[in-house]
PDB file of C-alpha atoms in Angstrom:
ATOM      1  CA  MET O   1      25.401 -26.510 -60.724  1.00 40.00           C
ATOM      2  CA  GLU O   2      22.967 -24.434 -62.528  1.00 44.00           C
ATOM      3  CA  MET O   3      21.131 -21.702 -60.577  1.00 41.00           C
ATOM      4  CA  LYS O   4      17.439 -21.343 -61.031  1.00 48.00           C
ATOM      5  CA  ASN O   5      16.012 -18.025 -61.584  1.00 48.00           C
ATOM      6  CA  VAL O   6      13.982 -16.704 -58.819  1.00 47.00           C
ATOM      7  CA  GLU O   7      10.927 -14.708 -59.889  1.00 47.00           C
ATOM      8  CA  ILE O   8      10.919 -11.334 -58.152  1.00 53.00           C
ATOM      9  CA  LYS O   9       7.392  -9.950 -57.741  1.00 59.00           C
ATOM     10  CA  LYS O  10       6.077  -6.438 -57.295  1.00 62.00           C
ATOM     11  CA  SER O  11       3.331  -5.762 -54.753  1.00 68.00           C
ATOM     12  CA  VAL O  12       0.379  -3.574 -55.918  1.00 80.00           C
ATOM     13  CA  LEU O  13       1.383  -0.790 -53.571  1.00 89.00           C
ATOM     14  CA  ASP O  14       4.788  -0.041 -51.779  1.00 90.00           C
ATOM     15  CA  PRO O  15       4.471  -0.394 -47.926  1.00 90.00           C
ATOM     16  CA  ARG O  16       5.786   3.230 -47.804  1.00 91.00           C
ATOM     17  CA  THR O  17       2.990   4.328 -49.951  1.00 93.00           C
ATOM     18  CA  LYS O  18       0.410   2.718 -47.846  1.00 93.00           C
ATOM     19  CA  LEU O  19       1.857   4.163 -44.679  1.00 92.00           C
ATOM     20  CA  PHE O  20       1.780   7.650 -46.224  1.00 95.00           C
ATOM     21  CA  MET O  21      -1.888   7.072 -47.177  1.00 95.00           C
ATOM     22  CA  LEU O  22      -2.784   5.984 -43.705  1.00 95.00           C
ATOM     23  CA  LEU O  23      -1.142   9.230 -42.400  1.00 95.00           C
ATOM     24  CA  LEU O  24      -3.207  11.238 -44.892  1.00 95.00           C
ATOM     25  CA  CYS O  25      -6.388   9.268 -43.959  1.00 95.00           C
ATOM     26  CA  VAL O  26      -5.885  10.208 -40.289  1.00 94.00           C
ATOM     27  CA  ILE O  27      -5.384  13.909 -41.118  1.00 94.00           C
ATOM     28  CA  GLY O  28      -8.356  13.848 -43.519  1.00 93.00           C
ATOM     29  CA  ALA O  29     -10.685  12.080 -40.971  1.00 93.00           C
ATOM     30  CA  ALA O  30      -9.726  14.507 -38.278  1.00 91.00           C
ATOM     31  CA  ALA O  31     -10.362  17.499 -40.264  1.00 88.00           C
ATOM     32  CA  ALA O  32     -13.338  16.192 -42.257  1.00 89.00           C
ATOM     33  CA  PRO O  33     -15.612  19.210 -42.995  1.00 88.00           C
ATOM     34  CA  SER O  34     -18.734  17.244 -43.540  1.00 90.00           C
ATOM     35  CA  LEU O  35     -20.370  13.691 -43.685  1.00 91.00           C
ATOM     36  CA  ARG O  36     -20.013  13.596 -47.383  1.00 93.00           C
ATOM     37  CA  TYR O  37     -16.405  14.303 -47.217  1.00 94.00           C
ATOM     38  CA  GLY O  38     -15.883  11.316 -44.770  1.00 93.00           C
ATOM     39  CA  ALA O  39     -17.998   9.122 -47.069  1.00 94.00           C
ATOM     40  CA  GLY O  40     -15.794  10.185 -50.027  1.00 94.00           C
ATOM     41  CA  LEU O  41     -12.629   9.285 -47.992  1.00 95.00           C
ATOM     42  CA  THR O  42     -13.953   5.909 -47.010  1.00 95.00           C
ATOM     43  CA  ALA O  43     -14.919   5.242 -50.671  1.00 95.00           C
ATOM     44  CA  LEU O  44     -11.163   5.989 -51.659  1.00 95.00           C
ATOM     45  CA  VAL O  45     -10.025   3.482 -49.036  1.00 96.00           C
ATOM     46  CA  GLY O  46     -12.526   0.942 -50.312  1.00 96.00           C
ATOM     47  CA  ILE O  47     -11.508   1.487 -53.897  1.00 95.00           C
ATOM     48  CA  THR O  48      -7.904   1.034 -52.809  1.00 95.00           C
ATOM     49  CA  GLY O  49      -8.687  -2.190 -51.110  1.00 94.00           C
ATOM     50  CA  ILE O  50     -10.443  -3.406 -54.199  1.00 95.00           C
ATOM     51  CA  LEU O  51      -7.388  -2.583 -56.456  1.00 92.00           C
ATOM     52  CA  CYS O  52      -5.144  -4.433 -53.913  1.00 90.00           C
ATOM     53  CA  GLY O  53      -7.188  -7.655 -54.251  1.00 90.00           C
ATOM     54  CA  TYR O  54      -9.448  -7.370 -51.123  1.00 93.00           C
ATOM     55  CA  ARG O  55     -12.679  -6.831 -52.848  1.00 93.00           C
ATOM     56  CA  ARG O  56     -15.110  -8.555 -50.313  1.00 94.00           C
ATOM     57  CA  ALA O  57     -13.474  -6.869 -47.242  1.00 92.00           C
ATOM     58  CA  ALA O  58     -13.601  -3.435 -49.040  1.00 94.00           C
ATOM     59  CA  LEU O  59     -17.082  -3.759 -50.057  1.00 95.00           C
ATOM     60  CA  THR O  60     -18.112  -4.988 -46.567  1.00 95.00           C
ATOM     61  CA  GLY O  61     -16.387  -2.028 -45.033  1.00 94.00           C
ATOM     62  CA  MET O  62     -18.087   0.460 -47.443  1.00 96.00           C
ATOM     63  CA  ALA O  63     -21.538  -1.152 -46.779  1.00 96.00           C
ATOM     64  CA  GLY O  64     -20.806  -0.676 -42.919  1.00 95.00           C
ATOM     65  CA  TYR O  65     -20.107   2.986 -43.538  1.00 96.00           C
ATOM     66  CA  ALA O  66     -23.155   3.370 -45.574  1.00 96.00           C
ATOM     67  CA  LEU O  67     -25.182   1.965 -42.759  1.00 95.00           C
ATOM     68  CA  LEU O  68     -23.496   4.362 -40.279  1.00 94.00           C
ATOM     69  CA  TYR O  69     -24.202   7.198 -42.639  1.00 95.00           C
ATOM     70  CA  VAL O  70     -27.849   6.375 -42.800  1.00 95.00           C
ATOM     71  CA  LEU O  71     -28.138   6.069 -38.981  1.00 94.00           C
ATOM     72  CA  THR O  72     -26.494   9.467 -38.520  1.00 94.00           C
ATOM     73  CA  LEU O  73     -28.993  11.039 -40.811  1.00 93.00           C
ATOM     74  CA  LEU O  74     -31.867   9.447 -38.935  1.00 93.00           C
ATOM     75  CA  ALA O  75     -30.349  10.522 -35.615  1.00 92.00           C
ATOM     76  CA  ALA O  76     -30.079  14.145 -36.910  1.00 89.00           C
ATOM     77  CA  ASP O  77     -33.985  14.227 -37.325  1.00 88.00           C
ATOM     78  CA  MET O  78     -34.414  13.408 -33.576  1.00 88.00           C
ATOM     79  CA  THR O  79     -34.840  15.752 -30.741  1.00 84.00           C
ATOM     80  CA  GLY O  80     -33.721  15.983 -27.150  1.00 84.00           C
ATOM     81  CA  THR O  81     -31.027  14.264 -25.339  1.00 88.00           C
ATOM     82  CA  LEU O  82     -31.143  11.133 -27.454  1.00 87.00           C
ATOM     83  CA  LYS O  83     -30.234  13.154 -30.526  1.00 89.00           C
ATOM     84  CA  THR O  84     -27.205  14.706 -28.787  1.00 90.00           C
ATOM     85  CA  THR O  85     -25.949  11.371 -27.558  1.00 91.00           C
ATOM     86  CA  LEU O  86     -26.336   9.469 -30.707  1.00 91.00           C
ATOM     87  CA  LEU O  87     -24.717  12.296 -32.759  1.00 92.00           C
ATOM     88  CA  ALA O  88     -21.816  12.455 -30.508  1.00 91.00           C
ATOM     89  CA  ALA O  89     -21.283   8.690 -30.657  1.00 92.00           C
ATOM     90  CA  PHE O  90     -21.678   8.596 -34.568  1.00 93.00           C
ATOM     91  CA  ALA O  91     -19.306  11.542 -34.892  1.00 92.00           C
ATOM     92  CA  LEU O  92     -16.650   9.477 -33.191  1.00 92.00           C
ATOM     93  CA  PHE O  93     -17.274   6.501 -35.475  1.00 93.00           C
ATOM     94  CA  HIS O  94     -17.108   8.788 -38.503  1.00 93.00           C
ATOM     95  CA  LYS O  95     -13.632   9.990 -37.383  1.00 93.00           C
ATOM     96  CA  VAL O  96     -12.277   6.546 -36.652  1.00 94.00           C
ATOM     97  CA  TYR O  97     -13.918   4.403 -39.414  1.00 95.00           C
ATOM     98  CA  PRO O  98     -11.877   5.310 -42.507  1.00 95.00           C
ATOM     99  CA  CYS O  99      -8.674   5.266 -40.512  1.00 94.00           C
ATOM    100  CA  GLY O 100      -9.537   1.723 -39.295  1.00 94.00           C
ATOM    101  CA  MET O 101     -10.224   0.646 -42.737  1.00 95.00           C
ATOM    102  CA  MET O 102      -6.998   1.898 -44.045  1.00 95.00           C
ATOM    103  CA  GLY O 103      -5.042   0.477 -41.094  1.00 93.00           C
ATOM    104  CA  ALA O 104      -6.715  -2.965 -41.695  1.00 92.00           C
ATOM    105  CA  LEU O 105      -5.762  -2.802 -45.366  1.00 93.00           C
ATOM    106  CA  PHE O 106      -2.246  -1.906 -44.439  1.00 92.00           C
ATOM    107  CA  ILE O 107      -1.900  -4.852 -41.999  1.00 89.00           C
ATOM    108  CA  VAL O 108      -3.472  -7.545 -44.265  1.00 88.00           C
ATOM    109  CA  SER O 109      -1.705  -6.553 -47.362  1.00 88.00           C
ATOM    110  CA  THR O 110       1.783  -6.029 -45.957  1.00 87.00           C
ATOM    111  CA  LYS O 111       4.091  -8.811 -44.956  1.00 85.00           C
ATOM    112  CA  VAL O 112       6.690  -8.286 -42.310  1.00 82.00           C
ATOM    113  CA  ASN O 113       9.460  -8.876 -44.712  1.00 81.00           C
ATOM    114  CA  GLU O 114       8.214  -6.299 -46.994  1.00 84.00           C
ATOM    115  CA  PHE O 115       7.692  -3.787 -44.365  1.00 86.00           C
ATOM    116  CA  LEU O 116      11.142  -4.204 -42.908  1.00 82.00           C
ATOM    117  CA  SER O 117      12.753  -3.978 -46.365  1.00 82.00           C
ATOM    118  CA  ALA O 118      10.798  -0.773 -47.045  1.00 86.00           C
ATOM    119  CA  MET O 119      11.560   0.833 -43.610  1.00 84.00           C
ATOM    120  CA  HIS O 120      15.302  -0.092 -44.242  1.00 81.00           C
ATOM    121  CA  LYS O 121      15.189   2.135 -47.301  1.00 84.00           C
ATOM    122  CA  LEU O 122      13.722   4.988 -45.359  1.00 84.00           C
ATOM    123  CA  ARG O 123      16.625   4.577 -42.929  1.00 83.00           C
ATOM    124  CA  LEU O 124      14.287   4.505 -39.948  1.00 82.00           C
ATOM    125  CA  PRO O 125      15.829   3.531 -36.624  1.00 81.00           C
ATOM    126  CA  LYS O 126      15.309  -0.127 -35.433  1.00 78.00           C
ATOM    127  CA  LYS O 127      13.661   1.161 -32.220  1.00 80.00           C
ATOM    128  CA  ALA O 128      10.758   2.488 -34.338  1.00 81.00           C
ATOM    129  CA  VAL O 129      10.651  -0.255 -36.973  1.00 81.00           C
ATOM    130  CA  ILE O 130      10.694  -3.290 -34.685  1.00 79.00           C
ATOM    131  CA  PRO O 131       7.451  -2.453 -32.670  1.00 81.00           C
ATOM    132  CA  LEU O 132       5.615  -1.693 -35.944  1.00 82.00           C
ATOM    133  CA  ALA O 133       6.836  -5.033 -37.478  1.00 81.00           C
ATOM    134  CA  VAL O 134       5.665  -7.008 -34.356  1.00 80.00           C
ATOM    135  CA  MET O 135       2.259  -5.106 -34.519  1.00 81.00           C
ATOM    136  CA  ILE O 136       1.688  -6.205 -38.258  1.00 83.00           C
ATOM    137  CA  ARG O 137       2.019  -9.877 -37.167  1.00 82.00           C
ATOM    138  CA  TYR O 138       0.100  -9.264 -33.825  1.00 84.00           C
ATOM    139  CA  PHE O 139      -3.378  -8.499 -35.015  1.00 82.00           C
ATOM    140  CA  PRO O 140      -3.600 -11.389 -37.425  1.00 83.00           C
ATOM    141  CA  ALA O 141      -2.456 -13.738 -34.656  1.00 85.00           C
ATOM    142  CA  ILE O 142      -5.024 -12.411 -32.240  1.00 85.00           C
ATOM    143  CA  GLY O 143      -7.601 -13.060 -34.957  1.00 84.00           C
ATOM    144  CA  GLU O 144      -6.694 -16.667 -35.234  1.00 85.00           C
ATOM    145  CA  ASP O 145      -6.807 -17.015 -31.456  1.00 85.00           C
ATOM    146  CA  TRP O 146     -10.292 -15.464 -31.413  1.00 84.00           C
ATOM    147  CA  ARG O 147     -11.565 -17.948 -34.053  1.00 85.00           C
ATOM    148  CA  TYR O 148     -10.185 -20.816 -32.100  1.00 85.00           C
ATOM    149  CA  ILE O 149     -11.858 -19.656 -28.895  1.00 84.00           C
ATOM    150  CA  LYS O 150     -15.131 -19.211 -30.512  1.00 82.00           C
ATOM    151  CA  ASP O 151     -14.968 -22.645 -32.119  1.00 83.00           C
ATOM    152  CA  ALA O 152     -14.113 -24.179 -28.814  1.00 81.00           C
ATOM    153  CA  MET O 153     -16.889 -22.446 -26.931  1.00 81.00           C
ATOM    154  CA  ARG O 154     -19.519 -23.526 -29.384  1.00 79.00           C
ATOM    155  CA  MET O 155     -19.158 -26.914 -27.908  1.00 78.00           C
ATOM    156  CA  ARG O 156     -20.333 -25.528 -24.514  1.00 77.00           C
ATOM    157  CA  ASP O 157     -23.076 -23.512 -26.103  1.00 78.00           C
ATOM    158  CA  VAL O 158     -21.441 -20.127 -25.312  1.00 78.00           C
ATOM    159  CA  SER O 159     -21.802 -17.421 -27.954  1.00 76.00           C
ATOM    160  CA  PRO O 160     -19.702 -14.051 -28.168  1.00 75.00           C
ATOM    161  CA  THR O 161     -22.712 -12.344 -29.619  1.00 75.00           C
ATOM    162  CA  LEU O 162     -24.681  -9.604 -27.890  1.00 74.00           C
ATOM    163  CA  ILE O 163     -27.489 -11.948 -27.237  1.00 79.00           C
ATOM    164  CA  GLY O 164     -25.303 -14.536 -25.794  1.00 76.00           C
ATOM    165  CA  PHE O 165     -23.798 -12.043 -23.465  1.00 76.00           C
ATOM    166  CA  ILE O 166     -27.227 -10.986 -22.294  1.00 80.00           C
ATOM    167  CA  LYS O 167     -28.266 -14.601 -21.733  1.00 79.00           C
ATOM    168  CA  GLN O 168     -25.033 -15.852 -20.055  1.00 78.00           C
ATOM    169  CA  PRO O 169     -22.935 -12.738 -19.081  1.00 80.00           C
ATOM    170  CA  VAL O 170     -20.728 -14.413 -16.546  1.00 82.00           C
ATOM    171  CA  MET O 171     -20.134 -17.615 -18.648  1.00 80.00           C
ATOM    172  CA  THR O 172     -19.291 -15.371 -21.715  1.00 79.00           C
ATOM    173  CA  VAL O 173     -16.757 -13.373 -19.952  1.00 80.00           C
ATOM    174  CA  GLU O 174     -15.124 -16.333 -18.213  1.00 81.00           C
ATOM    175  CA  CYS O 175     -15.007 -18.684 -21.340  1.00 81.00           C
ATOM    176  CA  ILE O 176     -14.320 -16.077 -24.130  1.00 79.00           C
ATOM    177  CA  TYR O 177     -13.077 -12.814 -23.078  1.00 80.00           C
ATOM    178  CA  VAL O 178     -10.816 -13.953 -20.182  1.00 83.00           C
ATOM    179  CA  PRO O 179      -8.961 -16.500 -22.496  1.00 84.00           C
ATOM    180  CA  LEU O 180      -8.783 -13.923 -25.256  1.00 83.00           C
ATOM    181  CA  LEU O 181      -7.088 -11.392 -22.867  1.00 84.00           C
ATOM    182  CA  THR O 182      -4.667 -14.269 -21.788  1.00 85.00           C
ATOM    183  CA  ALA O 183      -3.916 -15.311 -25.380  1.00 83.00           C
ATOM    184  CA  ALA O 184      -3.333 -11.669 -26.307  1.00 82.00           C
ATOM    185  CA  SER O 185      -0.658 -11.223 -23.561  1.00 82.00           C
ATOM    186  CA  LYS O 186       1.041 -14.547 -24.419  1.00 84.00           C
ATOM    187  CA  THR O 187       0.942 -13.823 -28.281  1.00 82.00           C
ATOM    188  CA  ALA O 188       2.837 -10.385 -27.721  1.00 77.00           C
ATOM    189  CA  ASP O 189       5.608 -12.077 -25.815  1.00 80.00           C
ATOM    190  CA  GLU O 190       5.822 -14.978 -28.275  1.00 81.00           C
ATOM    191  CA  LEU O 191       5.966 -12.736 -31.296  1.00 78.00           C
ATOM    192  CA  SER O 192       8.800 -10.626 -29.708  1.00 75.00           C
ATOM    193  CA  VAL O 193      10.813 -13.628 -28.996  1.00 77.00           C
ATOM    194  CA  ALA O 194      10.152 -15.013 -32.478  1.00 75.00           C
ATOM    195  CA  ALA O 195      11.214 -11.759 -34.163  1.00 71.00           C
ATOM    196  CA  LEU O 196      14.479 -11.715 -32.164  1.00 72.00           C
ATOM    197  CA  THR O 197      15.081 -15.338 -33.090  1.00 74.00           C
ATOM    198  CA  ARG O 198      14.696 -14.678 -36.737  1.00 69.00           C
ATOM    199  CA  GLY O 199      17.267 -11.899 -36.553  1.00 70.00           C
ATOM    200  CA  ILE O 200      15.050  -8.774 -36.713  1.00 69.00           C
ATOM    201  CA  GLU O 201      17.810  -6.775 -34.953  1.00 68.00           C
ATOM    202  CA  ASN O 202      20.397  -7.881 -37.575  1.00 70.00           C
ATOM    203  CA  PRO O 203      21.956  -4.554 -38.805  1.00 70.00           C
ATOM    204  CA  ASN O 204      22.771  -5.893 -42.238  1.00 70.00           C
ATOM    205  CA  PRO O 205      20.556  -4.850 -45.064  1.00 67.00           C
ATOM    206  CA  ARG O 206      17.432  -7.163 -45.489  1.00 67.00           C
ATOM    207  CA  THR O 207      16.655  -9.142 -48.666  1.00 68.00           C
ATOM    208  CA  CYS O 208      13.205  -9.680 -49.989  1.00 70.00           C
ATOM    209  CA  LEU O 209      11.700 -11.631 -52.913  1.00 72.00           C
ATOM    210  CA  VAL O 210       9.260  -8.866 -53.442  1.00 74.00           C
ATOM    211  CA  ARG O 211      10.532  -5.873 -55.293  1.00 76.00           C
ATOM    212  CA  ILE O 212      10.218  -2.892 -53.045  1.00 80.00           C
ATOM    213  CA  GLN O 213      10.096   0.217 -55.220  1.00 82.00           C
ATOM    214  CA  PHE O 214       7.861   3.103 -56.174  1.00 86.00           C
ATOM    215  CA  GLY O 215       5.861   2.752 -59.281  1.00 87.00           C
ATOM    216  CA  PHE O 216       3.011   4.423 -61.208  1.00 90.00           C
ATOM    217  CA  ALA O 217       0.417   2.954 -59.004  1.00 89.00           C
ATOM    218  CA  ASP O 218       2.061   4.333 -56.000  1.00 92.00           C
ATOM    219  CA  ALA O 219       2.294   7.840 -57.346  1.00 93.00           C
ATOM    220  CA  ALA O 220      -1.273   7.794 -58.516  1.00 93.00           C
ATOM    221  CA  ALA O 221      -2.678   6.528 -55.301  1.00 94.00           C
ATOM    222  CA  ALA O 222      -0.479   8.876 -53.096  1.00 94.00           C
ATOM    223  CA  ALA O 223      -1.511  11.887 -55.434  1.00 95.00           C
ATOM    224  CA  VAL O 224      -5.257  11.051 -55.236  1.00 95.00           C
ATOM    225  CA  PHE O 225      -5.262  10.845 -51.512  1.00 95.00           C
ATOM    226  CA  LEU O 226      -2.980  14.067 -51.133  1.00 95.00           C
ATOM    227  CA  LEU O 227      -5.279  15.999 -53.382  1.00 95.00           C
ATOM    228  CA  TYR O 228      -8.429  14.824 -51.675  1.00 95.00           C
ATOM    229  CA  VAL O 229      -7.089  15.575 -48.060  1.00 94.00           C
ATOM    230  CA  ALA O 230      -5.789  19.036 -49.273  1.00 93.00           C
ATOM    231  CA  ALA O 231      -9.152  19.718 -50.743  1.00 91.00           C
ATOM    232  CA  GLY O 232     -10.808  19.123 -47.386  1.00 88.00           C
ATOM    233  CA  LEU O 233      -8.381  21.166 -45.548  1.00 87.00           C
ATOM    234  CA  ILE O 234      -8.733  24.236 -47.884  1.00 86.00           C
ATOM    235  CA  LEU O 235     -12.292  24.090 -48.782  1.00 75.00           C
TER     236      LEU O 235
END
């Protein structure tokens, strides 16, 4: 019987590279010397997202940071307690925003089998890899539950927006947020059981149809992020 050739694809960036970039992003955001530096870091994450094929999400993320940047500049011209409160809140957002963008890119662009294969090559212990693998699948699953709950509650004229919460606070919490918390708890248990059923604890080397290896794109992306973060720490 003739065997058919299986096409082995190569992802744009290796999961290990994206994990390294996420670590650098956390360091860079924590030590950001100025707003411009944070904006540049967010732009780097956005460009990475575009190159990975997530153009719309990357542009939306950069537009959101641009709005945050403008609001911060406007708050800096205020006076009194309001200025202090807004700047403190915006400073926290500036620290978290690029890390959140990079984390979202890592989750949506990394499949569980690719991640497990990459972590196996790093020889990381299963106790550290399994929770991370479940987490990668957890957030998309919660997103699906959130969309299902919103669609169902539209039939009862309940909206999860701020205006809907102000109009019907009790109904919004009862019909949207309580089911979401319940679904989040059940999803965690279901994903853990599913991972064990599919043999996530199997000690044998994992196979993957995606070629997990470092390439020129990985070296270039890691070098750009490393140089940018190093410049922020030194300058």
